[in-house]
PDB file of C-alpha atoms and ligand atoms in Angstrom:
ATOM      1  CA  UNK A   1      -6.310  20.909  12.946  1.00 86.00           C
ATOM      2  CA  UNK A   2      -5.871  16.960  11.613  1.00 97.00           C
ATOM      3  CA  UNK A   3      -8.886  15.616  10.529  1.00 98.00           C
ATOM      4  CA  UNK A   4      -9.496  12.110  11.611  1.00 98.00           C
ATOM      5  CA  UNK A   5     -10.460   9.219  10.008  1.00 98.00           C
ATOM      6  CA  UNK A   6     -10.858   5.189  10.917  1.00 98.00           C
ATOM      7  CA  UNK A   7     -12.123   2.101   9.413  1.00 98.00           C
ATOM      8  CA  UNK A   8     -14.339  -0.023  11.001  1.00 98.00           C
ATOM      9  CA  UNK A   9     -14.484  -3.724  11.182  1.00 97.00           C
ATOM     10  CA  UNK A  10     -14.294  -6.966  12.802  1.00 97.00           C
ATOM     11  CA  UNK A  11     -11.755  -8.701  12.407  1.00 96.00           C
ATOM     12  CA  UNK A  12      -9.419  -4.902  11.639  1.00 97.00           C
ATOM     13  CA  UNK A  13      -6.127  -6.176  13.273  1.00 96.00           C
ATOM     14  CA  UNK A  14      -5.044  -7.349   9.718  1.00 92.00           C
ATOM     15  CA  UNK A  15      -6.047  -3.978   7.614  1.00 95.00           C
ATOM     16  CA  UNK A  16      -3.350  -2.170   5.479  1.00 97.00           C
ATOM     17  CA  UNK A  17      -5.641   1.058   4.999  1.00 98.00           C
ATOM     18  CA  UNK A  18      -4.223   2.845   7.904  1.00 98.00           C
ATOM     19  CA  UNK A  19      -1.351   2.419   6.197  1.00 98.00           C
ATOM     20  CA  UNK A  20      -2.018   3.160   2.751  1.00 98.00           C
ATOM     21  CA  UNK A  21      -4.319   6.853   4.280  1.00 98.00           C
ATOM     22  CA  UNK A  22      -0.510   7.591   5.922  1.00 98.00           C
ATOM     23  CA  UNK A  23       1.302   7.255   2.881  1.00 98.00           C
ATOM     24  CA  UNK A  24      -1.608   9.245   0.635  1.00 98.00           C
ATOM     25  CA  UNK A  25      -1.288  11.782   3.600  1.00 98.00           C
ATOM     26  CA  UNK A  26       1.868  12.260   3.395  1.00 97.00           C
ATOM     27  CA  UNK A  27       2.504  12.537  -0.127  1.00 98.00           C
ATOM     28  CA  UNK A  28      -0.347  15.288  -0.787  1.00 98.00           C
ATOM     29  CA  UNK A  29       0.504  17.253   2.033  1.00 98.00           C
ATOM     30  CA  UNK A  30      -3.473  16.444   3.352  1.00 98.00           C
ATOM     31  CA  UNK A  31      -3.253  16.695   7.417  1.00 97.00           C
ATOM     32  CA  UNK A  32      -5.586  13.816   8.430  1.00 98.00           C
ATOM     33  CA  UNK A  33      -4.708  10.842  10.833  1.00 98.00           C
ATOM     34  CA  UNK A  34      -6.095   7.517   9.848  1.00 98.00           C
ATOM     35  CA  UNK A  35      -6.940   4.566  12.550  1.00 98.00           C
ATOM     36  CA  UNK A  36      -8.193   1.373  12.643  1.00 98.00           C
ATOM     37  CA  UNK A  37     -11.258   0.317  14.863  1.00 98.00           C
ATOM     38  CA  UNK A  38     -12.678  -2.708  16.152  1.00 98.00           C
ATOM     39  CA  UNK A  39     -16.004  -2.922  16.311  1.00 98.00           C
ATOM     40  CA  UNK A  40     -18.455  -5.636  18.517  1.00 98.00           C
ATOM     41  CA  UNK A  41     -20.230  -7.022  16.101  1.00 98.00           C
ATOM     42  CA  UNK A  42     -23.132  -5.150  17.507  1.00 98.00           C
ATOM     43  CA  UNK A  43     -21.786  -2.080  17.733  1.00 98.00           C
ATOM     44  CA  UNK A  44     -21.663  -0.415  14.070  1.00 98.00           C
ATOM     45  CA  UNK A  45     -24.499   2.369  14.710  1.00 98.00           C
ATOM     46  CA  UNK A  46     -23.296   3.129  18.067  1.00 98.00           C
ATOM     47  CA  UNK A  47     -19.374   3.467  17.458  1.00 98.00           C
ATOM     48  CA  UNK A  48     -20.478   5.642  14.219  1.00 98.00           C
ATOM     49  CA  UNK A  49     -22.309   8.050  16.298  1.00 98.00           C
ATOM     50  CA  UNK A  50     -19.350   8.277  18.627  1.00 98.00           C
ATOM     51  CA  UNK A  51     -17.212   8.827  15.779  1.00 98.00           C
ATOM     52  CA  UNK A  52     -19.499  11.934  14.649  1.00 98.00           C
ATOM     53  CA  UNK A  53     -19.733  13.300  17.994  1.00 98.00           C
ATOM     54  CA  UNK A  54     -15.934  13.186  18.495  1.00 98.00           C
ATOM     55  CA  UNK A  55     -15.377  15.400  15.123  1.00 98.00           C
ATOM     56  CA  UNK A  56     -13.978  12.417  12.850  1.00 98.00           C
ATOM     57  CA  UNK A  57     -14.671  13.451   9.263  1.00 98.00           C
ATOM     58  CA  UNK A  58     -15.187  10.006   7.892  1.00 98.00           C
ATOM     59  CA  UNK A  59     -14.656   6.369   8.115  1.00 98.00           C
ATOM     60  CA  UNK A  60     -13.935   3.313   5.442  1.00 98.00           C
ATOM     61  CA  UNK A  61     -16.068   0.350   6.326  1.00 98.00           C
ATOM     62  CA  UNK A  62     -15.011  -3.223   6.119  1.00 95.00           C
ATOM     63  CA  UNK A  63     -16.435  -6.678   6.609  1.00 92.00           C
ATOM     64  CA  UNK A  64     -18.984  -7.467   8.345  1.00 95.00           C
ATOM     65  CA  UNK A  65     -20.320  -3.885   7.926  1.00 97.00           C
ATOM     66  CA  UNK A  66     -20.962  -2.872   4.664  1.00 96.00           C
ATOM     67  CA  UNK A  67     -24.622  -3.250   4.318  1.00 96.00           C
ATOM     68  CA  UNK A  68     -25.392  -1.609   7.803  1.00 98.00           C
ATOM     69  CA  UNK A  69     -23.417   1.132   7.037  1.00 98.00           C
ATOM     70  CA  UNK A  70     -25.515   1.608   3.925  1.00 98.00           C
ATOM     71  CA  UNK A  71     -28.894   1.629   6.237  1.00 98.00           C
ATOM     72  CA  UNK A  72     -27.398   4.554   8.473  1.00 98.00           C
ATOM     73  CA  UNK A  73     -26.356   6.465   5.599  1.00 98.00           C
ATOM     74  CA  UNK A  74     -28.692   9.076   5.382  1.00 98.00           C
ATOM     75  CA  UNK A  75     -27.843   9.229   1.534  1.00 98.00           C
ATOM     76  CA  UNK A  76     -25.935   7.137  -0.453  1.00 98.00           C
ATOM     77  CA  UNK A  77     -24.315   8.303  -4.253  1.00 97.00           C
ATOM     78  CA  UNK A  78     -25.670   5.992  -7.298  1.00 94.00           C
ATOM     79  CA  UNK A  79     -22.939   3.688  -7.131  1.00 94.00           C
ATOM     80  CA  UNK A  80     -23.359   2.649  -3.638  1.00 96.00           C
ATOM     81  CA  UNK A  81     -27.050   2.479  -4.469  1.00 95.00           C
ATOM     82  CA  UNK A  82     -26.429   0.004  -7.089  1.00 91.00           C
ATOM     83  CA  UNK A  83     -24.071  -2.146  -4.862  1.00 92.00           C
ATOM     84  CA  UNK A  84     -26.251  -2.166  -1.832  1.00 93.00           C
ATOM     85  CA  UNK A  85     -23.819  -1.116   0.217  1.00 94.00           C
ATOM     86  CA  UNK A  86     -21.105   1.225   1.496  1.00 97.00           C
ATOM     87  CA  UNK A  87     -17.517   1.101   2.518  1.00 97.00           C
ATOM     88  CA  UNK A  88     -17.069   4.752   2.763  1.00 98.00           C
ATOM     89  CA  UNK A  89     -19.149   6.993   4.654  1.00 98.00           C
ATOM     90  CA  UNK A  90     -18.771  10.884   4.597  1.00 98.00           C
ATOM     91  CA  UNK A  91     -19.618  12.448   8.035  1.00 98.00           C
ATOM     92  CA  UNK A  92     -21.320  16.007   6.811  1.00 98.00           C
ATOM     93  CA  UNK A  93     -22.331  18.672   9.428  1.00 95.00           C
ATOM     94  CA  UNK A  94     -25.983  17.702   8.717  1.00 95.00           C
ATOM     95  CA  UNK A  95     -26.143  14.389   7.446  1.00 97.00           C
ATOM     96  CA  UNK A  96     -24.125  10.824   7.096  1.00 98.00           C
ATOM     97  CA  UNK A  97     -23.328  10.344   3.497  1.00 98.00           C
ATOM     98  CA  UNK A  98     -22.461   6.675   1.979  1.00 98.00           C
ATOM     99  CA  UNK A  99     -20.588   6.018  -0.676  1.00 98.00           C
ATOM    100  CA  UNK A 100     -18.855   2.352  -2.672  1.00 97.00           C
ATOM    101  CA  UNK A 101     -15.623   3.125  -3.832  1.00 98.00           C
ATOM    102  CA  UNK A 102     -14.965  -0.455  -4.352  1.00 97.00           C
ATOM    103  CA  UNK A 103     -15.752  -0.577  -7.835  1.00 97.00           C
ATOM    104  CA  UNK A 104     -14.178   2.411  -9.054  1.00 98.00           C
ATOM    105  CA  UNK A 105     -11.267   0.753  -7.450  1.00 98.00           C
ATOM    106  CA  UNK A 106     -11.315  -2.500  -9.523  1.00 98.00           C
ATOM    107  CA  UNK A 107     -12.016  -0.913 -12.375  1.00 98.00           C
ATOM    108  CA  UNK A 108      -9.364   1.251 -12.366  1.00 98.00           C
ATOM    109  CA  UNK A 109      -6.382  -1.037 -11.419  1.00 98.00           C
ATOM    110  CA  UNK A 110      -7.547  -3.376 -14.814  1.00 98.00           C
ATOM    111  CA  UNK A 111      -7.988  -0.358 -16.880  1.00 98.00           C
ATOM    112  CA  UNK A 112      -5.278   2.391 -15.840  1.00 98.00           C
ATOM    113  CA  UNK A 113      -2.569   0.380 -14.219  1.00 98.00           C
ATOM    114  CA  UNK A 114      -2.960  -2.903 -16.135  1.00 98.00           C
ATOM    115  CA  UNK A 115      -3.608  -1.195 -19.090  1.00 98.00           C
ATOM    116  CA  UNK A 116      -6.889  -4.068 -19.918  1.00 98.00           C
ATOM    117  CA  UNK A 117      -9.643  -2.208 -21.673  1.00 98.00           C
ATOM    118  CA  UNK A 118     -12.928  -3.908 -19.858  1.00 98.00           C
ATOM    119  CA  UNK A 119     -14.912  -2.459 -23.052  1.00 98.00           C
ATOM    120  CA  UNK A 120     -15.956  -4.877 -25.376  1.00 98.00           C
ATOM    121  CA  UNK A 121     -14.227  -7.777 -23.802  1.00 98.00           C
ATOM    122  CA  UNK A 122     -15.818 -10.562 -22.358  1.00 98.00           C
ATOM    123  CA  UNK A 123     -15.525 -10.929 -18.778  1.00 98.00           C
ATOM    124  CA  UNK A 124     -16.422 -13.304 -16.457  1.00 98.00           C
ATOM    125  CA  UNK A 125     -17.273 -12.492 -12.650  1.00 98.00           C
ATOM    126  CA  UNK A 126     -17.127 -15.706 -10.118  1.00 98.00           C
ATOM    127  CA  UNK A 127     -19.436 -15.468  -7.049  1.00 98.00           C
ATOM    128  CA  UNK A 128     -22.696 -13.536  -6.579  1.00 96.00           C
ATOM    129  CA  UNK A 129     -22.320 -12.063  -2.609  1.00 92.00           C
ATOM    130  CA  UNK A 130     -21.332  -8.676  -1.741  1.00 89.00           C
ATOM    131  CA  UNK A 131     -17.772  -8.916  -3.347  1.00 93.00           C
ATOM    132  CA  UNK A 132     -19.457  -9.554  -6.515  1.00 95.00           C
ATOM    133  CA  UNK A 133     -22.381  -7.234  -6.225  1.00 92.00           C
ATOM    134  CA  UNK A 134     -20.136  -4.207  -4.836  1.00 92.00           C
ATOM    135  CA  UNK A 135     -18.260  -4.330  -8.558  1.00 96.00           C
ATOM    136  CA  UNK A 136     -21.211  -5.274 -10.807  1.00 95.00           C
ATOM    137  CA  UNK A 137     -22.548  -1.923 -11.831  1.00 93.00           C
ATOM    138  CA  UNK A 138     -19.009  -0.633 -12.277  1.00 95.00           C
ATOM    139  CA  UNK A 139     -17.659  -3.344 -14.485  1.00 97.00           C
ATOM    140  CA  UNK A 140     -21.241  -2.910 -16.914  1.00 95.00           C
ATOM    141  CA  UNK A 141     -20.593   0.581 -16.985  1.00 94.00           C
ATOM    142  CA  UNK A 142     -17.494   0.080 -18.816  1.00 96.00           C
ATOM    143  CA  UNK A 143     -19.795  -1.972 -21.294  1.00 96.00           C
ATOM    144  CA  UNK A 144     -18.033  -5.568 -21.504  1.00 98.00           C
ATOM    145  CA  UNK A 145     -19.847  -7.086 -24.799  1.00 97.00           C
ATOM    146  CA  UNK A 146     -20.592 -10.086 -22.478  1.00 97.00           C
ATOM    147  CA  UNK A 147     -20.327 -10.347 -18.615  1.00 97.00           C
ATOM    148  CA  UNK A 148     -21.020 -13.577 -17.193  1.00 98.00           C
ATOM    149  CA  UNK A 149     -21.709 -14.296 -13.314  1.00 98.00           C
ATOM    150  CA  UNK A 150     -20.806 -17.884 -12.354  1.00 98.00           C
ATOM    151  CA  UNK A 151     -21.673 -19.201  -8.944  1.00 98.00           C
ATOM    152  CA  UNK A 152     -21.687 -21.571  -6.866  1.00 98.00           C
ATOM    153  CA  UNK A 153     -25.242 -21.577  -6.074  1.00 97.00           C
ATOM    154  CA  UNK A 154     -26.892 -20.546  -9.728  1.00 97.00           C
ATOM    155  CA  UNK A 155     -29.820 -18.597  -7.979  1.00 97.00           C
ATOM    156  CA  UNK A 156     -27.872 -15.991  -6.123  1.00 97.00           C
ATOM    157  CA  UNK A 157     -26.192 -15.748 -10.251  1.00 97.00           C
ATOM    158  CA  UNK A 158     -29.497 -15.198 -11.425  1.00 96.00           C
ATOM    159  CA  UNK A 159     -30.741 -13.087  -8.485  1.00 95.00           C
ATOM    160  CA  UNK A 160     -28.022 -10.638  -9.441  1.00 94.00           C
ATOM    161  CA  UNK A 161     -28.887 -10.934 -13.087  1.00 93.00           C
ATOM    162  CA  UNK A 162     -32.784 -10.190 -12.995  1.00 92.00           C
ATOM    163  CA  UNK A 163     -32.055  -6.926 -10.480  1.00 87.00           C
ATOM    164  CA  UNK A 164     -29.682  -5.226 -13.814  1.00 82.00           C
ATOM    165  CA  UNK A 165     -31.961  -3.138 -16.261  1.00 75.00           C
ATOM    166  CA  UNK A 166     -31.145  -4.085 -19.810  1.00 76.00           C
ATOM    167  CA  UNK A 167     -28.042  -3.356 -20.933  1.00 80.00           C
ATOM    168  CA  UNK A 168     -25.933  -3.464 -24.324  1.00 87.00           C
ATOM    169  CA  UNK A 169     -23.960  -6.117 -22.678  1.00 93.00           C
ATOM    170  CA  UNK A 170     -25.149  -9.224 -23.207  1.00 95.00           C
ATOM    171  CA  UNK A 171     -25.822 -10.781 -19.650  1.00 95.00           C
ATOM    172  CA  UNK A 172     -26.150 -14.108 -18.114  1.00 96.00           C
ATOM    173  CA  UNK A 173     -25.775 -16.341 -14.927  1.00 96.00           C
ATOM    174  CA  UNK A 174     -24.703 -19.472 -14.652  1.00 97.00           C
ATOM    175  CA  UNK A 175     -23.365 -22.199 -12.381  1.00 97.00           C
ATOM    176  CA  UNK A 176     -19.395 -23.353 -12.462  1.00 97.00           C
ATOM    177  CA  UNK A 177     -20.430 -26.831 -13.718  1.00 94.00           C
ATOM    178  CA  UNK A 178     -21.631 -24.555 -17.229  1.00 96.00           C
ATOM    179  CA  UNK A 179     -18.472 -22.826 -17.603  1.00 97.00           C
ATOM    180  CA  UNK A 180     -17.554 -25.559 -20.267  1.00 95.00           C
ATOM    181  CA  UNK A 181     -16.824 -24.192 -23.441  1.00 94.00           C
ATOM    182  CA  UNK A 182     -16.722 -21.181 -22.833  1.00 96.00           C
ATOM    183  CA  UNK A 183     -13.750 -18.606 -22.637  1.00 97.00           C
ATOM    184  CA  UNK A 184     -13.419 -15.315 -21.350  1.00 98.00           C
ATOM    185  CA  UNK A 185     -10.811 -12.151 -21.754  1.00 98.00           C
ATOM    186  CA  UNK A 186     -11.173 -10.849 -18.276  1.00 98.00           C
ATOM    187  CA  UNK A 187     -12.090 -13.215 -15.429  1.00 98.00           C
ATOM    188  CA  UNK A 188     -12.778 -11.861 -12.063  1.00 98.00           C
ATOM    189  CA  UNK A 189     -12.654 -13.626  -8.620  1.00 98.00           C
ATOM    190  CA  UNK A 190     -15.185 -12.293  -6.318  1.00 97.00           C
ATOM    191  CA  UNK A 191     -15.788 -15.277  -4.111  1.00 97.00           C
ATOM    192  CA  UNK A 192     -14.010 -15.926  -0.452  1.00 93.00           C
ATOM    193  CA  UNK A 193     -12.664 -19.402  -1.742  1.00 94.00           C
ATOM    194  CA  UNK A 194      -8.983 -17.821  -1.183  1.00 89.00           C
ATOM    195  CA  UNK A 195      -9.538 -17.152   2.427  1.00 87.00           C
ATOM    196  CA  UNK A 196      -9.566 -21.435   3.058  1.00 92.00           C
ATOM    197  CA  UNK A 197      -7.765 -21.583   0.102  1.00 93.00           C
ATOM    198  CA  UNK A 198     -10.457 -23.835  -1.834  1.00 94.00           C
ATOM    199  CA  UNK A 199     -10.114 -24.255  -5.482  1.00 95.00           C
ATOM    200  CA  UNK A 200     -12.903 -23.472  -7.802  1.00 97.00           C
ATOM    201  CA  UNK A 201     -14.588 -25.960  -9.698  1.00 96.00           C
ATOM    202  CA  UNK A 202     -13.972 -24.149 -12.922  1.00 97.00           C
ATOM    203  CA  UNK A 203     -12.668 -25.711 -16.156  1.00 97.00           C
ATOM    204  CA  UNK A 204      -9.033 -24.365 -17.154  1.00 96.00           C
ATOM    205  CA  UNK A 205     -10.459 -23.268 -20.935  1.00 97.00           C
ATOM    206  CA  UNK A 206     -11.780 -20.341 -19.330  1.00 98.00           C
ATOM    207  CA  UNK A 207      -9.345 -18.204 -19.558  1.00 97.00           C
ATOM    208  CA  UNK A 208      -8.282 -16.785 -23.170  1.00 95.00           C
ATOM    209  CA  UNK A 209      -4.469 -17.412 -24.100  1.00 89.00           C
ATOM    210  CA  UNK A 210      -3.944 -14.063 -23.105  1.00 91.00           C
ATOM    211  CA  UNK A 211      -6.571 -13.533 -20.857  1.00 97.00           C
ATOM    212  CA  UNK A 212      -6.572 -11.843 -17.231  1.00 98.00           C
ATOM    213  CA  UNK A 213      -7.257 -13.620 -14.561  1.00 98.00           C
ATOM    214  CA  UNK A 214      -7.979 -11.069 -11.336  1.00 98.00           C
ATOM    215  CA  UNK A 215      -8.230 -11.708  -8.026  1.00 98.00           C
ATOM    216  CA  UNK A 216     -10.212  -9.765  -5.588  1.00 97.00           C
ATOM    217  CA  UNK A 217      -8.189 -10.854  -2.608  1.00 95.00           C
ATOM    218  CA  UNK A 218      -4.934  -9.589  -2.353  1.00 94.00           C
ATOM    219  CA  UNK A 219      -1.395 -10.973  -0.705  1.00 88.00           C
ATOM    220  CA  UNK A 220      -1.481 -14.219  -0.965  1.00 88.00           C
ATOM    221  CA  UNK A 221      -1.437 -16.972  -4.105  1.00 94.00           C
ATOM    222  CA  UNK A 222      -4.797 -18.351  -4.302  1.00 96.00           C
ATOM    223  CA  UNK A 223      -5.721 -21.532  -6.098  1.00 97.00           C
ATOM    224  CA  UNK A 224      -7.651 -19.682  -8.688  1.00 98.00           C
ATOM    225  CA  UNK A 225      -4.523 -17.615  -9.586  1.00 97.00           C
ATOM    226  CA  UNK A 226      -2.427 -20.708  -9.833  1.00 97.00           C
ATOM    227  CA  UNK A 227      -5.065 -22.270 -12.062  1.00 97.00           C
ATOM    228  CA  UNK A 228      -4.931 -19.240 -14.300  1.00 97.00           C
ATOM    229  CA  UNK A 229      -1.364 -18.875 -14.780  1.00 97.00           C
ATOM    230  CA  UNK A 230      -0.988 -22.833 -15.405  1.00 96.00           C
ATOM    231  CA  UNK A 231      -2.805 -22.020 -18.658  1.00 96.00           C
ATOM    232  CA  UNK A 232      -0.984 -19.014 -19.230  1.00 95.00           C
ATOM    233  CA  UNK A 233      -3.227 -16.523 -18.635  1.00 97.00           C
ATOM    234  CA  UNK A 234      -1.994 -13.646 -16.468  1.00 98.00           C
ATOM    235  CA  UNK A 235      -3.355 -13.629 -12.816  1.00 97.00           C
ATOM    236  CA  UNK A 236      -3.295 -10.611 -10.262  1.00 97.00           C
ATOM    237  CA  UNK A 237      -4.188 -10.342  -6.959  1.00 97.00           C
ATOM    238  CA  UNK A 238      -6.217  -7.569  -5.611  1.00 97.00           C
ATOM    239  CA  UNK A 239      -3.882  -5.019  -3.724  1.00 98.00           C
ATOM    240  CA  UNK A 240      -4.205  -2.732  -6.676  1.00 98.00           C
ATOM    241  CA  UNK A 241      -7.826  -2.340  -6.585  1.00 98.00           C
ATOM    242  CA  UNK A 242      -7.297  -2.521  -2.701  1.00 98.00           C
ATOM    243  CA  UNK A 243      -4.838   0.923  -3.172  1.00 98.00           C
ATOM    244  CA  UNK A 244      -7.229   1.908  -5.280  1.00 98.00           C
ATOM    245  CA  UNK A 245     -10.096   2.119  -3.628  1.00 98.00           C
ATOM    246  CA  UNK A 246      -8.587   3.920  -0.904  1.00 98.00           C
ATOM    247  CA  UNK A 247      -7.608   6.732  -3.261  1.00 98.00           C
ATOM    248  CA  UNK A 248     -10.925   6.848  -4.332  1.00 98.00           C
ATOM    249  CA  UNK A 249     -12.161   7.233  -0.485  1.00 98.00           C
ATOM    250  CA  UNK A 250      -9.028   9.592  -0.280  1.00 98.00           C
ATOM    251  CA  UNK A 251     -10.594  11.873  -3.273  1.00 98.00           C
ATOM    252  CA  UNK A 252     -14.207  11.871  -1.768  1.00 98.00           C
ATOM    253  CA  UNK A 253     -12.885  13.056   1.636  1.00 98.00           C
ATOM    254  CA  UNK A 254      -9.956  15.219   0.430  1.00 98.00           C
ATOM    255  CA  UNK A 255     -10.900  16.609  -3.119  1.00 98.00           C
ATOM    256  CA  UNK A 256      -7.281  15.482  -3.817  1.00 98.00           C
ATOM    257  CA  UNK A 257      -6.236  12.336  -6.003  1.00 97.00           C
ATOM    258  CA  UNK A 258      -2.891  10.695  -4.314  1.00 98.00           C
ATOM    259  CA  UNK A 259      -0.691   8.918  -7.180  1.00 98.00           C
ATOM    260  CA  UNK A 260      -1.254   5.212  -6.266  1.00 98.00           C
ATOM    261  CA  UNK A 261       1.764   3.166  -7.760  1.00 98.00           C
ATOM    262  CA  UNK A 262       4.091   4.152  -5.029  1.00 98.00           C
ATOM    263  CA  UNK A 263       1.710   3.181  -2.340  1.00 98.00           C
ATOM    264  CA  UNK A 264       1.117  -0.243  -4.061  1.00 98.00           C
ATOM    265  CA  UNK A 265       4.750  -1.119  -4.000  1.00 97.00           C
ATOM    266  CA  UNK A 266       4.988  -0.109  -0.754  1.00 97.00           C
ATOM    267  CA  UNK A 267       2.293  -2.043   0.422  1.00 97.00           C
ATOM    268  CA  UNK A 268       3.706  -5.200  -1.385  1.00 96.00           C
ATOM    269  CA  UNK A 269       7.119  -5.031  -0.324  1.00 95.00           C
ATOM    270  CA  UNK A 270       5.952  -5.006   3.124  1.00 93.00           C
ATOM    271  CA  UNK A 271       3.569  -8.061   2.383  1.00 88.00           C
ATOM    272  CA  UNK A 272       6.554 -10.145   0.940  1.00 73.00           C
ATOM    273  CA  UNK A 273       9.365  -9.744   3.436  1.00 59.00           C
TER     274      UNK A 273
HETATM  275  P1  LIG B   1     -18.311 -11.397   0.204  1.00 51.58           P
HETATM  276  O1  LIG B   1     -18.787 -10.177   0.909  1.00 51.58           O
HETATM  277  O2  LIG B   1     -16.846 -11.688   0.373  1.00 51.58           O
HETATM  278  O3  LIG B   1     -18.751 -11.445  -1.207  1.00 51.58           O
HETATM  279  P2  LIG B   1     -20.387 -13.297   0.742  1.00 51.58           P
HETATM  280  O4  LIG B   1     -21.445 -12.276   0.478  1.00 51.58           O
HETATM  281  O5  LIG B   1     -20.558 -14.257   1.880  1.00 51.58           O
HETATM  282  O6  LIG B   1     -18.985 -12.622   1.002  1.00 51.58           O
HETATM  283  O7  LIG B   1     -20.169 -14.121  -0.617  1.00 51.58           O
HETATM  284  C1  LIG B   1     -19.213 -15.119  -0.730  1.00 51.58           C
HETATM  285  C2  LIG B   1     -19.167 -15.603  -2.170  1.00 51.58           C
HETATM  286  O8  LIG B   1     -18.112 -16.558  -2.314  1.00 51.58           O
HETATM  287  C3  LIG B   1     -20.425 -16.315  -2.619  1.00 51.58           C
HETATM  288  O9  LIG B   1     -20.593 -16.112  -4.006  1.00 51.58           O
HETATM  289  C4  LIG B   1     -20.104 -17.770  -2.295  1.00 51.58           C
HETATM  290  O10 LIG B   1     -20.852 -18.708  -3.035  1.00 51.58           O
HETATM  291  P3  LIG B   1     -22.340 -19.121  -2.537  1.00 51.58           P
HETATM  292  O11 LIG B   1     -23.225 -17.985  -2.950  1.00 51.58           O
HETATM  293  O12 LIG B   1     -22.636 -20.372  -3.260  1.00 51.58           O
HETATM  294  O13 LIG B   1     -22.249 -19.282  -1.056  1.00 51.58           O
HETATM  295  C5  LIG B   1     -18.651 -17.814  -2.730  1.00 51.58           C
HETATM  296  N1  LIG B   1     -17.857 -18.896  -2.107  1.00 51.58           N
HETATM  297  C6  LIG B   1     -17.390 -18.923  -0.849  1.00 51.58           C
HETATM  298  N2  LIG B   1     -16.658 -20.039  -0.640  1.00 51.58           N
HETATM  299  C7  LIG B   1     -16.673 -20.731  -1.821  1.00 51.58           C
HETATM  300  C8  LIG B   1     -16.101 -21.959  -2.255  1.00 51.58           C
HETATM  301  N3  LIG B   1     -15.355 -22.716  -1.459  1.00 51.58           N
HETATM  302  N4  LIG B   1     -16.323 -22.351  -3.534  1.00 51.58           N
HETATM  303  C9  LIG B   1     -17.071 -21.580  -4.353  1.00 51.58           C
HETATM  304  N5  LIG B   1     -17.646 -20.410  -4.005  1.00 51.58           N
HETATM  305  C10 LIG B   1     -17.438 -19.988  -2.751  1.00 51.58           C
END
């Protein structure tokens, strides 16, 4: 029998993960079907339940959702506990597990298909909501000598900061404006500047001559990657880490790790034409 899965969000019209769950399907043999959802914005813990009574076997969970789906989880795994929240959730016979593949996912698209070791590099990580937070624990774990959170407003930076137990990373928060002088090997945008296409009010000398400049959002040039590459760094947008943290949901569900770099060029040849 196929074993059904969703994700779950509002807005969901624009989501590639059905997509992405077909091709991963499809290449591993796994017989699941994959759907979008829209869900009323107050209709998370309701549709969920529906979900589990219908048989489904799991769902991704997208904006606006996250952090409700991690208060019906009736567990969560370590790394969703350190994010806060979940964006996959694991429907056992007896209970609702949540998990946060979303940091596995960037991690893993700097490291394995960039080929840019995070470990003692300095990185920089701009904006301090639940982009930022979901990839925090992730990125330390790969022990950075110095990770930096810039943001807009410097007490959500600091927030973040004083919740991290001491680490051999050297930690700090700041706000853009202090971002002079400094440079960085890695720097990460986890802000939603991109979606009304606002540049950041960060100084060009941020990024090291050969530095990477990620961003989190994916299919479209953002400010911040035109900044970057104007100084020569090397910017990315996010549909690796956004293949790759499907796989990762694809490997908690499945027990099966689909090859990713086939799926990403698929995805962006359908975003460019
Ligand atoms: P998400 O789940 O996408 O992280 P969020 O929790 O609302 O969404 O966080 C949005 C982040 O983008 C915040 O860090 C926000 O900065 P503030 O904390 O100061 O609000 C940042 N952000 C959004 N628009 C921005 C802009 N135009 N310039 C700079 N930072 C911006």
């Amino acid at each position: 029998m196929t074993d059904r899965y969703a994700v779950l969000g509002n807005p969901i019209a624009h989501s590639k993960s059905p997509l992405i769950h077909a091709a991963f399907s499809s290449q591993t043999g796994q017989d699941i079907h994959y759907e979008r959802i829209l869900v009323p914005l107050d209709g998370f813990e309701a549709t969920v339940r529906e979900l589990i009574t219908q048989g489904y076997r799991g769902v991704n969970v997208t904006v606006p959702f996250k952090f409700e789906a991690f208060r019906l989880a009736d567990e969560t795994t370590l790394r969703a506990g350190d994010a806060g929240a979940v964006n996959t959730l694991i429907f056992n016979q007896t209970n609702v597990v949540g998990d946060n593949t979303d940091g596995a996912g960037l991690v893993r698209d700097i490291e394995v298909n960039l080929n840019r070791p995070i470990q003692a590099q300095r990185v920089l990580l701009l904006g301090a909501g639940g982009a930022a937070e979901g990839v925090l624990h992730p990125l330390l774990e790969r022990k950075p000598s110095l990770l930096v959170i810039a943001n807009r407003t410097l007490e959500k930076a600091q927030t973040m900061i004083a919740k991290r137990p001491t680490s051999d990373t050297e930690l700090a928060g700041c706000a853009f404006n202090d971002l002079s002088g400094q440079q960085f090997d890695i720097v990460i945008n986890a802000t939603s500047a991109g979606l009304t296409n606002a540049a950041l009010p960060i100084p060009p000398t941020v990024y090291a001559a050969d530095g990477l400049a990620y961003d989190m959002m994916y299919g479209h040039d953002t400010p911040f990657m035109q900044q970057a590459r104007e100084t020569g760094a090397w910017a990315v947008d996010g549909l690796g880490m956004l293949v790759e943290q499907a796989a990762e949901a694809f490997y908690v569900w499945r027990g099966v790790r689909p090859e990713t770099i086939p799926v990403m060029t698929m995805v962006r040849s359908l975003l460019t034409c």
